[in-house]
PDB file of C-alpha atoms in Angstrom:
ATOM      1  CA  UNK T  33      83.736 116.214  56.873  1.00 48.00           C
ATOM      2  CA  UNK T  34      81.871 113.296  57.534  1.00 53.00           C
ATOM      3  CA  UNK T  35      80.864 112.047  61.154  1.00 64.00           C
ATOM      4  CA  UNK T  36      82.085 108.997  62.616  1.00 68.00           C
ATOM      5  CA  UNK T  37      79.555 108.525  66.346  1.00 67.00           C
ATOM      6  CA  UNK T  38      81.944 107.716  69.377  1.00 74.00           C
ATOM      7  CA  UNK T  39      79.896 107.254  73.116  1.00 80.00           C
ATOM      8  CA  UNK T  40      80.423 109.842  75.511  1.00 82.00           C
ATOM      9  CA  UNK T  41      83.579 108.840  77.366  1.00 86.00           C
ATOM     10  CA  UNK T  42      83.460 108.822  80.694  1.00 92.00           C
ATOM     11  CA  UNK T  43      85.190 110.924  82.908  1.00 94.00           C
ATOM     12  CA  UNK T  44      88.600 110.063  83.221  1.00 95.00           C
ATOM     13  CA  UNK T  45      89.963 108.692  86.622  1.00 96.00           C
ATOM     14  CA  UNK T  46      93.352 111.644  86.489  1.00 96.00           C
ATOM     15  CA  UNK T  47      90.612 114.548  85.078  1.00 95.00           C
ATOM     16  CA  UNK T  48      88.394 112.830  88.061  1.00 95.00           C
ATOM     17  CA  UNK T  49      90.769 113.299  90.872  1.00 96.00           C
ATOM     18  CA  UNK T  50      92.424 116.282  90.247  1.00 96.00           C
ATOM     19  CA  UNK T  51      89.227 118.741  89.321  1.00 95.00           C
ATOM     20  CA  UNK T  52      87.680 117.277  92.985  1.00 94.00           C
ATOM     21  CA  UNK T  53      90.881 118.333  94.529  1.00 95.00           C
ATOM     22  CA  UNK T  54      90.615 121.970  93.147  1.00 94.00           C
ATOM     23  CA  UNK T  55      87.007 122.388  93.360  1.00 94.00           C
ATOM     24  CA  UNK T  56      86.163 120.811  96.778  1.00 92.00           C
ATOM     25  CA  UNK T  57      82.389 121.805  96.508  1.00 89.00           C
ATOM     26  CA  UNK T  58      82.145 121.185  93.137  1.00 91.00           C
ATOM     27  CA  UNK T  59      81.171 123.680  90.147  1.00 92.00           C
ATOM     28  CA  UNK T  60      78.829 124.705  87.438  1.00 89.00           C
ATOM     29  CA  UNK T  61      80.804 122.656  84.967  1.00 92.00           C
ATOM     30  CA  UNK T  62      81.255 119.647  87.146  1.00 93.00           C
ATOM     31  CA  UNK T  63      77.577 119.559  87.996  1.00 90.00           C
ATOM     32  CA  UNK T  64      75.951 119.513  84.975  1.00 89.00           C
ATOM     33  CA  UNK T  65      78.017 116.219  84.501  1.00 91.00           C
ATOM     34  CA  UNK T  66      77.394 115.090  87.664  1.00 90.00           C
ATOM     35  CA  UNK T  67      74.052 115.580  87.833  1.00 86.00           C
ATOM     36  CA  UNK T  68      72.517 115.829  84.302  1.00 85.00           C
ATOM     37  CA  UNK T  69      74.851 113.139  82.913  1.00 84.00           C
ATOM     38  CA  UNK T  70      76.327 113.337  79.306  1.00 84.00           C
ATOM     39  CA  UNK T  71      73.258 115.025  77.659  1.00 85.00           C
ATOM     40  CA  UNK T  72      74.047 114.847  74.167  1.00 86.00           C
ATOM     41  CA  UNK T  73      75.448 111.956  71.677  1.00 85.00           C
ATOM     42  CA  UNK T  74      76.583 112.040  68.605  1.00 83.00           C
ATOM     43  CA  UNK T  75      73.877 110.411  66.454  1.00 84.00           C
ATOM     44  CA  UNK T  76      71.764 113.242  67.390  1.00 83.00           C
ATOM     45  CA  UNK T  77      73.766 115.318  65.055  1.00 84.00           C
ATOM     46  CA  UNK T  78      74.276 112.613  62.198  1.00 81.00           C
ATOM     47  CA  UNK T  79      71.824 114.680  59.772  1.00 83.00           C
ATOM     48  CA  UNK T  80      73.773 117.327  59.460  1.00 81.00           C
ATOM     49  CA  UNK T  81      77.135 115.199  57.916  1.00 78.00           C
ATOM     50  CA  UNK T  82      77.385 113.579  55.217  1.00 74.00           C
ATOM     51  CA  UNK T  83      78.893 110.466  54.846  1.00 69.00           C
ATOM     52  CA  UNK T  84      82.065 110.550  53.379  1.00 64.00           C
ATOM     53  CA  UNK T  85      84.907 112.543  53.868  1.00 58.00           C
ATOM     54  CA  UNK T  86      87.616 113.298  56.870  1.00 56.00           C
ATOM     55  CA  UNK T  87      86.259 112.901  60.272  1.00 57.00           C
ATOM     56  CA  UNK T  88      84.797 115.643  62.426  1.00 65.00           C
ATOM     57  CA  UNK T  89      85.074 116.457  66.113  1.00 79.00           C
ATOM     58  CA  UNK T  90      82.046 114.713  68.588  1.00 86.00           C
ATOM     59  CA  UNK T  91      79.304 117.494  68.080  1.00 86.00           C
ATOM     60  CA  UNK T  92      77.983 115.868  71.041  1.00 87.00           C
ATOM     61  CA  UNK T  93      80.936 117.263  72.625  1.00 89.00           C
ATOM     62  CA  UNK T  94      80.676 120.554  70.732  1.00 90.00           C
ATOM     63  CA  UNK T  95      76.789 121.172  72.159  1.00 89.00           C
ATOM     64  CA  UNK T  96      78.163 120.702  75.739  1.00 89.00           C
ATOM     65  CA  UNK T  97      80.786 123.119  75.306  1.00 92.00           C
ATOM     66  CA  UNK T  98      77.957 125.788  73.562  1.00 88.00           C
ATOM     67  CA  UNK T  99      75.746 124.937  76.165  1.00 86.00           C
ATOM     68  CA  UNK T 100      78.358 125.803  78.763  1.00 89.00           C
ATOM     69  CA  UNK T 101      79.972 129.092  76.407  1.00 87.00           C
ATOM     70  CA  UNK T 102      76.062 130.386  76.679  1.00 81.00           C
ATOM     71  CA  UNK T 103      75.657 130.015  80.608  1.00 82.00           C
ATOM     72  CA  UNK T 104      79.164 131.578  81.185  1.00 83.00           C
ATOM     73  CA  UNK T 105      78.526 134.107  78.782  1.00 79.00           C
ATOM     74  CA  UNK T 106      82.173 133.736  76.505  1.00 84.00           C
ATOM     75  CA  UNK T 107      82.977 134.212  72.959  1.00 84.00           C
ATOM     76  CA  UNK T 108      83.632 131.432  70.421  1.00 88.00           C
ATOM     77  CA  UNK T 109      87.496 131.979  71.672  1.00 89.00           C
ATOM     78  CA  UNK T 110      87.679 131.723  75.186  1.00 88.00           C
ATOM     79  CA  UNK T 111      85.279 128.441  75.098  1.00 91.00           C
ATOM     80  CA  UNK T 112      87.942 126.850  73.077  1.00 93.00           C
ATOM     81  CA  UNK T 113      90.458 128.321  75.602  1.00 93.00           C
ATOM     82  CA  UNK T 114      88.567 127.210  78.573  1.00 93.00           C
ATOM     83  CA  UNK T 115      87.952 123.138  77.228  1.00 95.00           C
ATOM     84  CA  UNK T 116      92.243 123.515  76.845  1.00 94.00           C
ATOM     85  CA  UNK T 117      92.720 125.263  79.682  1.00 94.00           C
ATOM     86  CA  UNK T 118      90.216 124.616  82.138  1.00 95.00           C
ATOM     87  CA  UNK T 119      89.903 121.250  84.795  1.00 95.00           C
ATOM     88  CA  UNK T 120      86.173 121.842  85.273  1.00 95.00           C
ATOM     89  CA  UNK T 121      85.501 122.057  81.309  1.00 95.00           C
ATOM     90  CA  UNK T 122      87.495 119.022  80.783  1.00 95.00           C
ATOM     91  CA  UNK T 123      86.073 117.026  83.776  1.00 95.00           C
ATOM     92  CA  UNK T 124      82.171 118.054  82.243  1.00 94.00           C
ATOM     93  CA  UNK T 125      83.367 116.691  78.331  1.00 94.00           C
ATOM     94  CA  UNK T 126      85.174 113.959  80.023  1.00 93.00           C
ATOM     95  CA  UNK T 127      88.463 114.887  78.630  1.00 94.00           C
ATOM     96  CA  UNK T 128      92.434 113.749  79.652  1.00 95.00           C
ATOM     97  CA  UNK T 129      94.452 116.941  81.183  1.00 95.00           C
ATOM     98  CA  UNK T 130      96.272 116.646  78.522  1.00 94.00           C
ATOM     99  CA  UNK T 131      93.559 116.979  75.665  1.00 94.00           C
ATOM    100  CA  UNK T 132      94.318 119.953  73.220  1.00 93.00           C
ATOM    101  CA  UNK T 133      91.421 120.714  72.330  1.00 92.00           C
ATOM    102  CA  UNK T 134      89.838 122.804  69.045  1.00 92.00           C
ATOM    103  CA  UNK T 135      90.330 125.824  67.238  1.00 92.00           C
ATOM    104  CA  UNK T 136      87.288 128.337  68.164  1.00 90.00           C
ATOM    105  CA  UNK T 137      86.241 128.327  64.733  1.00 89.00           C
ATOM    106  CA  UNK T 138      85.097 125.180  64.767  1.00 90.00           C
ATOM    107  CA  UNK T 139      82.194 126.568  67.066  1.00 90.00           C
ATOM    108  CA  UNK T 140      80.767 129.519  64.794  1.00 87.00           C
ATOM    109  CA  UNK T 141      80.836 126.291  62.038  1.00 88.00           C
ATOM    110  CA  UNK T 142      79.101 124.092  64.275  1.00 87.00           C
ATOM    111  CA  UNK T 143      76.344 126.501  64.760  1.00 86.00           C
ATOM    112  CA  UNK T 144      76.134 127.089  61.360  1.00 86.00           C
ATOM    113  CA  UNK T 145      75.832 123.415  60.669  1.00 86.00           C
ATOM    114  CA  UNK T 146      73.390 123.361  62.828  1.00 85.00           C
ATOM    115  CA  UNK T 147      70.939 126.153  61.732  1.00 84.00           C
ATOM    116  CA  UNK T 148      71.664 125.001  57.828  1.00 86.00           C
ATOM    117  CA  UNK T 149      69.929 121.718  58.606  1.00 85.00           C
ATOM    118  CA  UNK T 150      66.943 122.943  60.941  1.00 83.00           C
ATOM    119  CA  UNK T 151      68.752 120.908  64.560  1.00 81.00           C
ATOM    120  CA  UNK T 152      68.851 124.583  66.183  1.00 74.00           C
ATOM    121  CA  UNK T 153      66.235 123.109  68.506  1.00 77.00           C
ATOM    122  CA  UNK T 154      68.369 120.017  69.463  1.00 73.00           C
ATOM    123  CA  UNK T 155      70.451 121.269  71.731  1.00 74.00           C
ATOM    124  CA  UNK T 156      67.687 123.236  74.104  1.00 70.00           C
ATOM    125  CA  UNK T 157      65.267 120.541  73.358  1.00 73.00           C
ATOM    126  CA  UNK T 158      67.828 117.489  75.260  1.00 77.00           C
ATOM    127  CA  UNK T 159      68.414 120.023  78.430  1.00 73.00           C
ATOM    128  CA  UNK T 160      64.747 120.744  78.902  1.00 69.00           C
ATOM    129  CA  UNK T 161      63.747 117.271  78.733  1.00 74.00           C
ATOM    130  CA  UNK T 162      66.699 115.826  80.961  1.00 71.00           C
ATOM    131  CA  UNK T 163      66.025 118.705  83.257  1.00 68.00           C
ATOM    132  CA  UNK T 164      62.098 118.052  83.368  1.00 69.00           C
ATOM    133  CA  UNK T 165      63.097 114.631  83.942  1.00 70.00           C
ATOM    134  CA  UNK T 166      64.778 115.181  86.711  1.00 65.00           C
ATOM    135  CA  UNK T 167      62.057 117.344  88.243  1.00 63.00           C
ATOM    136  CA  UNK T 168      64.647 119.731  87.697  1.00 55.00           C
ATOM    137  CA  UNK T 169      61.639 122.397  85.725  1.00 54.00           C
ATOM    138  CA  UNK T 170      57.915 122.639  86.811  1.00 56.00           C
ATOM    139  CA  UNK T 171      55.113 122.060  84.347  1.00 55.00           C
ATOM    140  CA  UNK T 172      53.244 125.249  82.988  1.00 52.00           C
ATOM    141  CA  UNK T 173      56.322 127.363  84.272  1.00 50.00           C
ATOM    142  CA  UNK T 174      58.040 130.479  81.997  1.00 49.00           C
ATOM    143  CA  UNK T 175      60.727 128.358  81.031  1.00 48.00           C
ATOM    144  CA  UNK T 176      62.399 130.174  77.752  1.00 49.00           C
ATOM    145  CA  UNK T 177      62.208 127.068  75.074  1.00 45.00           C
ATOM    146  CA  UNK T 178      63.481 129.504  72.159  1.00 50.00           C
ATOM    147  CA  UNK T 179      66.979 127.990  70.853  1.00 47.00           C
ATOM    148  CA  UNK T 180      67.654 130.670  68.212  1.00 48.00           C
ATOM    149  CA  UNK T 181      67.660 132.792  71.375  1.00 48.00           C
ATOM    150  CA  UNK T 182      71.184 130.675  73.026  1.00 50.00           C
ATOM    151  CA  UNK T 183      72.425 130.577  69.538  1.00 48.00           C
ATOM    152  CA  UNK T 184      72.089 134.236  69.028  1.00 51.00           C
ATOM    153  CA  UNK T 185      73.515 135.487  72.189  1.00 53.00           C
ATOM    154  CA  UNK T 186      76.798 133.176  71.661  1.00 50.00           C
ATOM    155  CA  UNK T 187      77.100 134.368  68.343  1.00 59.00           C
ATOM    156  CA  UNK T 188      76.979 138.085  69.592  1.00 62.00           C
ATOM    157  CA  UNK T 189      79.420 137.509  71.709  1.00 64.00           C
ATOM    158  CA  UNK T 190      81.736 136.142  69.317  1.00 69.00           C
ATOM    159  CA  UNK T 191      81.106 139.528  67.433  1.00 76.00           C
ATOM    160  CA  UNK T 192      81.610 141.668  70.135  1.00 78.00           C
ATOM    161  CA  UNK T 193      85.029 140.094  70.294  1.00 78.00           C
ATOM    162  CA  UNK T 194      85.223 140.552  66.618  1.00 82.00           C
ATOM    163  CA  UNK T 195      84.448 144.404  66.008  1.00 86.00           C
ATOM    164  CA  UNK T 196      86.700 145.139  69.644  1.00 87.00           C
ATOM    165  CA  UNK T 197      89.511 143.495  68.616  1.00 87.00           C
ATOM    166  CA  UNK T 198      89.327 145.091  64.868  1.00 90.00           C
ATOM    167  CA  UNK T 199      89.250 148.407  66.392  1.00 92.00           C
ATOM    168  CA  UNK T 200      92.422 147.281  68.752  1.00 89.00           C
ATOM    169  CA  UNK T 201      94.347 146.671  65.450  1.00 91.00           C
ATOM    170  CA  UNK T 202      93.193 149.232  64.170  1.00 92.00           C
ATOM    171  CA  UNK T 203      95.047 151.670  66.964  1.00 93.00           C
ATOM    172  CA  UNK T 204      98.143 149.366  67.011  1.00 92.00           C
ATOM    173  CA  UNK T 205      98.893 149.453  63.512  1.00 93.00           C
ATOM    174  CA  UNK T 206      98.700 153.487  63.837  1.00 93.00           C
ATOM    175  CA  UNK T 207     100.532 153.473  66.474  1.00 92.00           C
ATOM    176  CA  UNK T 208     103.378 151.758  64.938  1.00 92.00           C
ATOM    177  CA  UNK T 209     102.987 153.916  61.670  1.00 92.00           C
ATOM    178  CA  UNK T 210     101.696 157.405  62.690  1.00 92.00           C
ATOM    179  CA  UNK T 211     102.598 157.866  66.947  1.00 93.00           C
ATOM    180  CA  UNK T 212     102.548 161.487  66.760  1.00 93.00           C
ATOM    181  CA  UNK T 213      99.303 161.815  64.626  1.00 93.00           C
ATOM    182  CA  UNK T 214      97.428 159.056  67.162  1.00 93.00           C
ATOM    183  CA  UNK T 215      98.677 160.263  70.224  1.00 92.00           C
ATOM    184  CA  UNK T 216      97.084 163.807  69.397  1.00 92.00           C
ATOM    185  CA  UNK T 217      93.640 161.627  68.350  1.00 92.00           C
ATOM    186  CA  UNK T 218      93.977 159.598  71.470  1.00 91.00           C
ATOM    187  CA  UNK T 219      94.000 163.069  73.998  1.00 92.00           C
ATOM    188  CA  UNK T 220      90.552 163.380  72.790  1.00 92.00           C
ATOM    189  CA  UNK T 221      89.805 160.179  73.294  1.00 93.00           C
ATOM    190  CA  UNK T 222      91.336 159.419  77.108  1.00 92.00           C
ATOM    191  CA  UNK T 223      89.050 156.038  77.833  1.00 91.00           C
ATOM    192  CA  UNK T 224      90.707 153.923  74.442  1.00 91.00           C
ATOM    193  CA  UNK T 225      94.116 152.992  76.395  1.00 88.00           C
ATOM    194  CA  UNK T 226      92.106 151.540  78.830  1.00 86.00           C
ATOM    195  CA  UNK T 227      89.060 150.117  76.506  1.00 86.00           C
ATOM    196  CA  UNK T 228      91.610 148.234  74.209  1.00 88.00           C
ATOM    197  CA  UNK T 229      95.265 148.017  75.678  1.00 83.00           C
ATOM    198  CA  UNK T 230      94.597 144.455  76.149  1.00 78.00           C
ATOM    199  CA  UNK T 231      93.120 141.921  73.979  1.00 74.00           C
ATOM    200  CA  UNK T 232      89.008 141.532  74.405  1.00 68.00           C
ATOM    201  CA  UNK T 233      88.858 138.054  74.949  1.00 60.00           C
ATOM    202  CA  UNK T 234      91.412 138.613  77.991  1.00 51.00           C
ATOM    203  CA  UNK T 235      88.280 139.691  80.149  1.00 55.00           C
ATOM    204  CA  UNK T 236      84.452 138.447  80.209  1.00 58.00           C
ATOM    205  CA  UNK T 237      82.207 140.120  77.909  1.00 64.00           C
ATOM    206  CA  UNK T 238      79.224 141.819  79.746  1.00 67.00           C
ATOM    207  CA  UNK T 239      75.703 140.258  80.584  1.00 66.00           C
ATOM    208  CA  UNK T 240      72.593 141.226  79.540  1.00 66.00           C
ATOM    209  CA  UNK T 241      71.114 142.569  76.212  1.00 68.00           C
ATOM    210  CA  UNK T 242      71.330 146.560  77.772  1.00 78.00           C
ATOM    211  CA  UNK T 243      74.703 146.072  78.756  1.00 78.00           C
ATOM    212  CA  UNK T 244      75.944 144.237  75.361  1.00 74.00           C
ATOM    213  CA  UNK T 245      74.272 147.104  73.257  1.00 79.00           C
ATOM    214  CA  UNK T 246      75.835 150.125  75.256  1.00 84.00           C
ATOM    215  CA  UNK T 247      79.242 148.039  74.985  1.00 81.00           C
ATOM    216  CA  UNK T 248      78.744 147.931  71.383  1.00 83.00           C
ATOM    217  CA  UNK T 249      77.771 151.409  70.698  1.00 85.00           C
ATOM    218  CA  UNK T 250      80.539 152.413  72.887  1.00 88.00           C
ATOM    219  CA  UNK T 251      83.047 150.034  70.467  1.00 89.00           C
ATOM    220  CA  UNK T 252      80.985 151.556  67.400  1.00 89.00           C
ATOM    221  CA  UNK T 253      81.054 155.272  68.270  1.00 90.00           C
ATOM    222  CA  UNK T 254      84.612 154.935  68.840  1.00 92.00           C
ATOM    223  CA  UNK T 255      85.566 153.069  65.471  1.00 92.00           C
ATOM    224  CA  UNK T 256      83.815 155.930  63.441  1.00 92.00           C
ATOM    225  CA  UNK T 257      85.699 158.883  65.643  1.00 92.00           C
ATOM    226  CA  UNK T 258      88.738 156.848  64.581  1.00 94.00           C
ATOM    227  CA  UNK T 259      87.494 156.524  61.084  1.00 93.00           C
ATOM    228  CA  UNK T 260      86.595 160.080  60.928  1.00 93.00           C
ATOM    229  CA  UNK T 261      90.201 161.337  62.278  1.00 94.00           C
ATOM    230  CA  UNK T 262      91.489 159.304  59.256  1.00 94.00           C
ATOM    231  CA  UNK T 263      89.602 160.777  56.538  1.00 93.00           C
ATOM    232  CA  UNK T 264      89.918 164.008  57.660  1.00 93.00           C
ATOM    233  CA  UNK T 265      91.147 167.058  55.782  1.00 92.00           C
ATOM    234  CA  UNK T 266      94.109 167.323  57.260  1.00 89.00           C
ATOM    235  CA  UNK T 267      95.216 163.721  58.110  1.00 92.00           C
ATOM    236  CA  UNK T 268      97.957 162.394  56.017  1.00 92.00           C
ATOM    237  CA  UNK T 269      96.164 160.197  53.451  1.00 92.00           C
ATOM    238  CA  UNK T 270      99.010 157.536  53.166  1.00 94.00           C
ATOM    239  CA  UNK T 271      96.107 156.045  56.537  1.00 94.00           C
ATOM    240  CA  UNK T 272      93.886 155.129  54.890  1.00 93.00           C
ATOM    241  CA  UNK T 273      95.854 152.693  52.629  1.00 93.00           C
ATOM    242  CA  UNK T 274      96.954 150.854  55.843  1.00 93.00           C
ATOM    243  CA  UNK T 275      95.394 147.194  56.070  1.00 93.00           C
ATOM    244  CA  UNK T 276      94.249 147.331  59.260  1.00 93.00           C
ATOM    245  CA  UNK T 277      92.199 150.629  58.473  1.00 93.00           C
ATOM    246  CA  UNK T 278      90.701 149.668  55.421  1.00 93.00           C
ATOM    247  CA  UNK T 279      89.672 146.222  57.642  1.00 93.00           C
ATOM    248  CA  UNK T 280      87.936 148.631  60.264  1.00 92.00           C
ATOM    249  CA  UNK T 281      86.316 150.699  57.860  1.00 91.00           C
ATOM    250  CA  UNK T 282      85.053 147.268  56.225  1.00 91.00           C
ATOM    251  CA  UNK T 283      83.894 145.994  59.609  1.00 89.00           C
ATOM    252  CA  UNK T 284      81.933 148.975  60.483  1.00 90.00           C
ATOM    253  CA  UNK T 285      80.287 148.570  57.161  1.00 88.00           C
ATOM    254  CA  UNK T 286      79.046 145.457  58.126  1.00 85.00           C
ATOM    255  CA  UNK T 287      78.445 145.563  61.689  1.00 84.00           C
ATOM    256  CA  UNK T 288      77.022 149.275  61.954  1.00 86.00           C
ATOM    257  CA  UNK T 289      74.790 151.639  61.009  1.00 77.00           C
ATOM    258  CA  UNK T 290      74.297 155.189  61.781  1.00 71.00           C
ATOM    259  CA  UNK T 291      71.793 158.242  60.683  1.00 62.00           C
ATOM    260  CA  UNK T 292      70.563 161.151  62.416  1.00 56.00           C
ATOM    261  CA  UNK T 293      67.229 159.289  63.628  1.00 46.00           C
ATOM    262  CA  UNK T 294      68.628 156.515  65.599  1.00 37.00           C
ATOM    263  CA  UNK T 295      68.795 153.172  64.902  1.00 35.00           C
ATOM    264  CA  UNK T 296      67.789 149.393  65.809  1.00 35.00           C
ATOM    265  CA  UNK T 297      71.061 149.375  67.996  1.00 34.00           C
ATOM    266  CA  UNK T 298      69.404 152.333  70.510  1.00 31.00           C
ATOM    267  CA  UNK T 299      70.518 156.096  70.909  1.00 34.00           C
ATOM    268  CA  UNK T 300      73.763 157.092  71.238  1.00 35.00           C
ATOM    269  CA  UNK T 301      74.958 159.317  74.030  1.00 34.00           C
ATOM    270  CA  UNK T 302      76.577 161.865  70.969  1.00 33.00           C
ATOM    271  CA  UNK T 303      74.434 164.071  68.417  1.00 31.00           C
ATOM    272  CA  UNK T 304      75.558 161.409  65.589  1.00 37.00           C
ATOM    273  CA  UNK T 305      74.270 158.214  66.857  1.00 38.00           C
ATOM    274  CA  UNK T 306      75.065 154.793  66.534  1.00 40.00           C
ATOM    275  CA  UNK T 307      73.694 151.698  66.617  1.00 42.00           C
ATOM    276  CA  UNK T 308      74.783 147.633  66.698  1.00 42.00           C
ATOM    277  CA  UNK T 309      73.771 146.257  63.151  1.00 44.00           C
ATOM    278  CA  UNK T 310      72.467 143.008  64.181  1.00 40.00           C
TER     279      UNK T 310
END
């Protein structure tokens, strides 16, 4: 996809009226337009597209919207639900009501983009100065200037959602195909009705490294209980052809790793411990 620069539209006069209505003392969103301005354009990005081929969405646009995902702390998914859904989102990208927004994925490939062509800096680089030049940061203060760190911490998130939701398929697709053999595993296991009856972008991820890693080990220690139950002795091995099993088992693969030492992820609060592979 090739990029074709548009300014940053203002903020329309409908998106205007209505998010001052709801939001009579304003919001996060609405003042980092207000205040900061639009802080990114598209020519900053131009590097990183070529020049031919269909045309791709404002990354000026799509740096507001990661800047905003990392101080609200959501996943690739609920950004994009929040710039459809959202008056304050919309107001800050100077969007119509109406606007329908993006697929998430286009966020995990906009930070890829990004990285692939060295701009990770870009983003934090434009909010420190605008904010410095706004007296908004003092000089020789502990300001965090590491942009692999914002880019990291979104992308966790987005694979937090990623390993919780496989696990949730995981235990509908046995449900559907084995109730009786689950609902024995699941007596053992009292806390996974409530840990993944509902989808995991349906509720905010938690904050802070120590809370992300025990919510991950807690997601990882459960997927290999699961995984163990399956491949046990006495299980009925017609389970572990099921799709959504062999996709957990996969996932784990990729996103875990366990040994009888610990592991990067921390210590696990079980004799076989667990940790977050990344």
């Amino acid at each position: 996809m090739s990029l074709r620069p548009v300014a940053v539209p203002p903020v329309p006069e409908t998106t205007a009226r209505v998010a001052r209505a709801v939001f009579r003392k304003s919001c996060l969103a609405m003042r980092v337009r207000d205040e900061l301005g639009p802080l990114f354009c598209d020519e900053q990005f131009a590097s990183a597209f070529p020049r031919r081929g269909g045309p791709a969405l404002s990354p000026g646009q799509l740096a507001m919207v990661s800047v905003l995902q990392f101080a609200e702390g959501l996943t690739d998914r609920q950004a994009a639900d929040a710039v459809r859904a959202r008056i304050d989102f919309k107001y800050c990208l100077g969007l119509e009501l109406d606007d329908p927004g993006f697929d998430f994925s286009v966020l995990s490939e906009f930070r890829d983009r990004l990285i692939a062509h060295g701009l990770e800096e870009q983003v934090l680089d434009t909010v420190l100065e605008r904010l410095s030049g706004l007296g908004l940061l003092r000089a020789g203060g502990r300001q965090r200037t590491d942009a692999t760190h914002v880019l990291a911490a979104v992308r966790a998130g987005g694979r937090m959602e990623f390993v919780g939701e496989t696990m949730r398929a995981s235990l509908e697709a046995l449900a559907a195909s084995a109730p009786s053999w689950l609902a024995d595993i699941a007596r053992r296991h009292p806390a996974w009705e409530k840990r993944y009856g509902a989808r995991c972008d349906s509720y905010r991820m938690p904050k802070g490294d120590s809370a992300r890693e025990e919510w991950a080990r807690t997601v990882g220690e459960d997927g290999f209980a699961l995984l163990e139950a399956v491949h046990a002795p006495g299980a009925p091995q017609w389970l572990r052809e099921i799709p959504a099993v062999q996709v957990l088992r996969m996932a784990w693969v990729q996103q875990y790793h366990r040994d009888g030492e610990g592991c990067a992820g921390g210590r696990a609060r079980t004799s076989r411990r667990a940790g977050f592979g990344w």
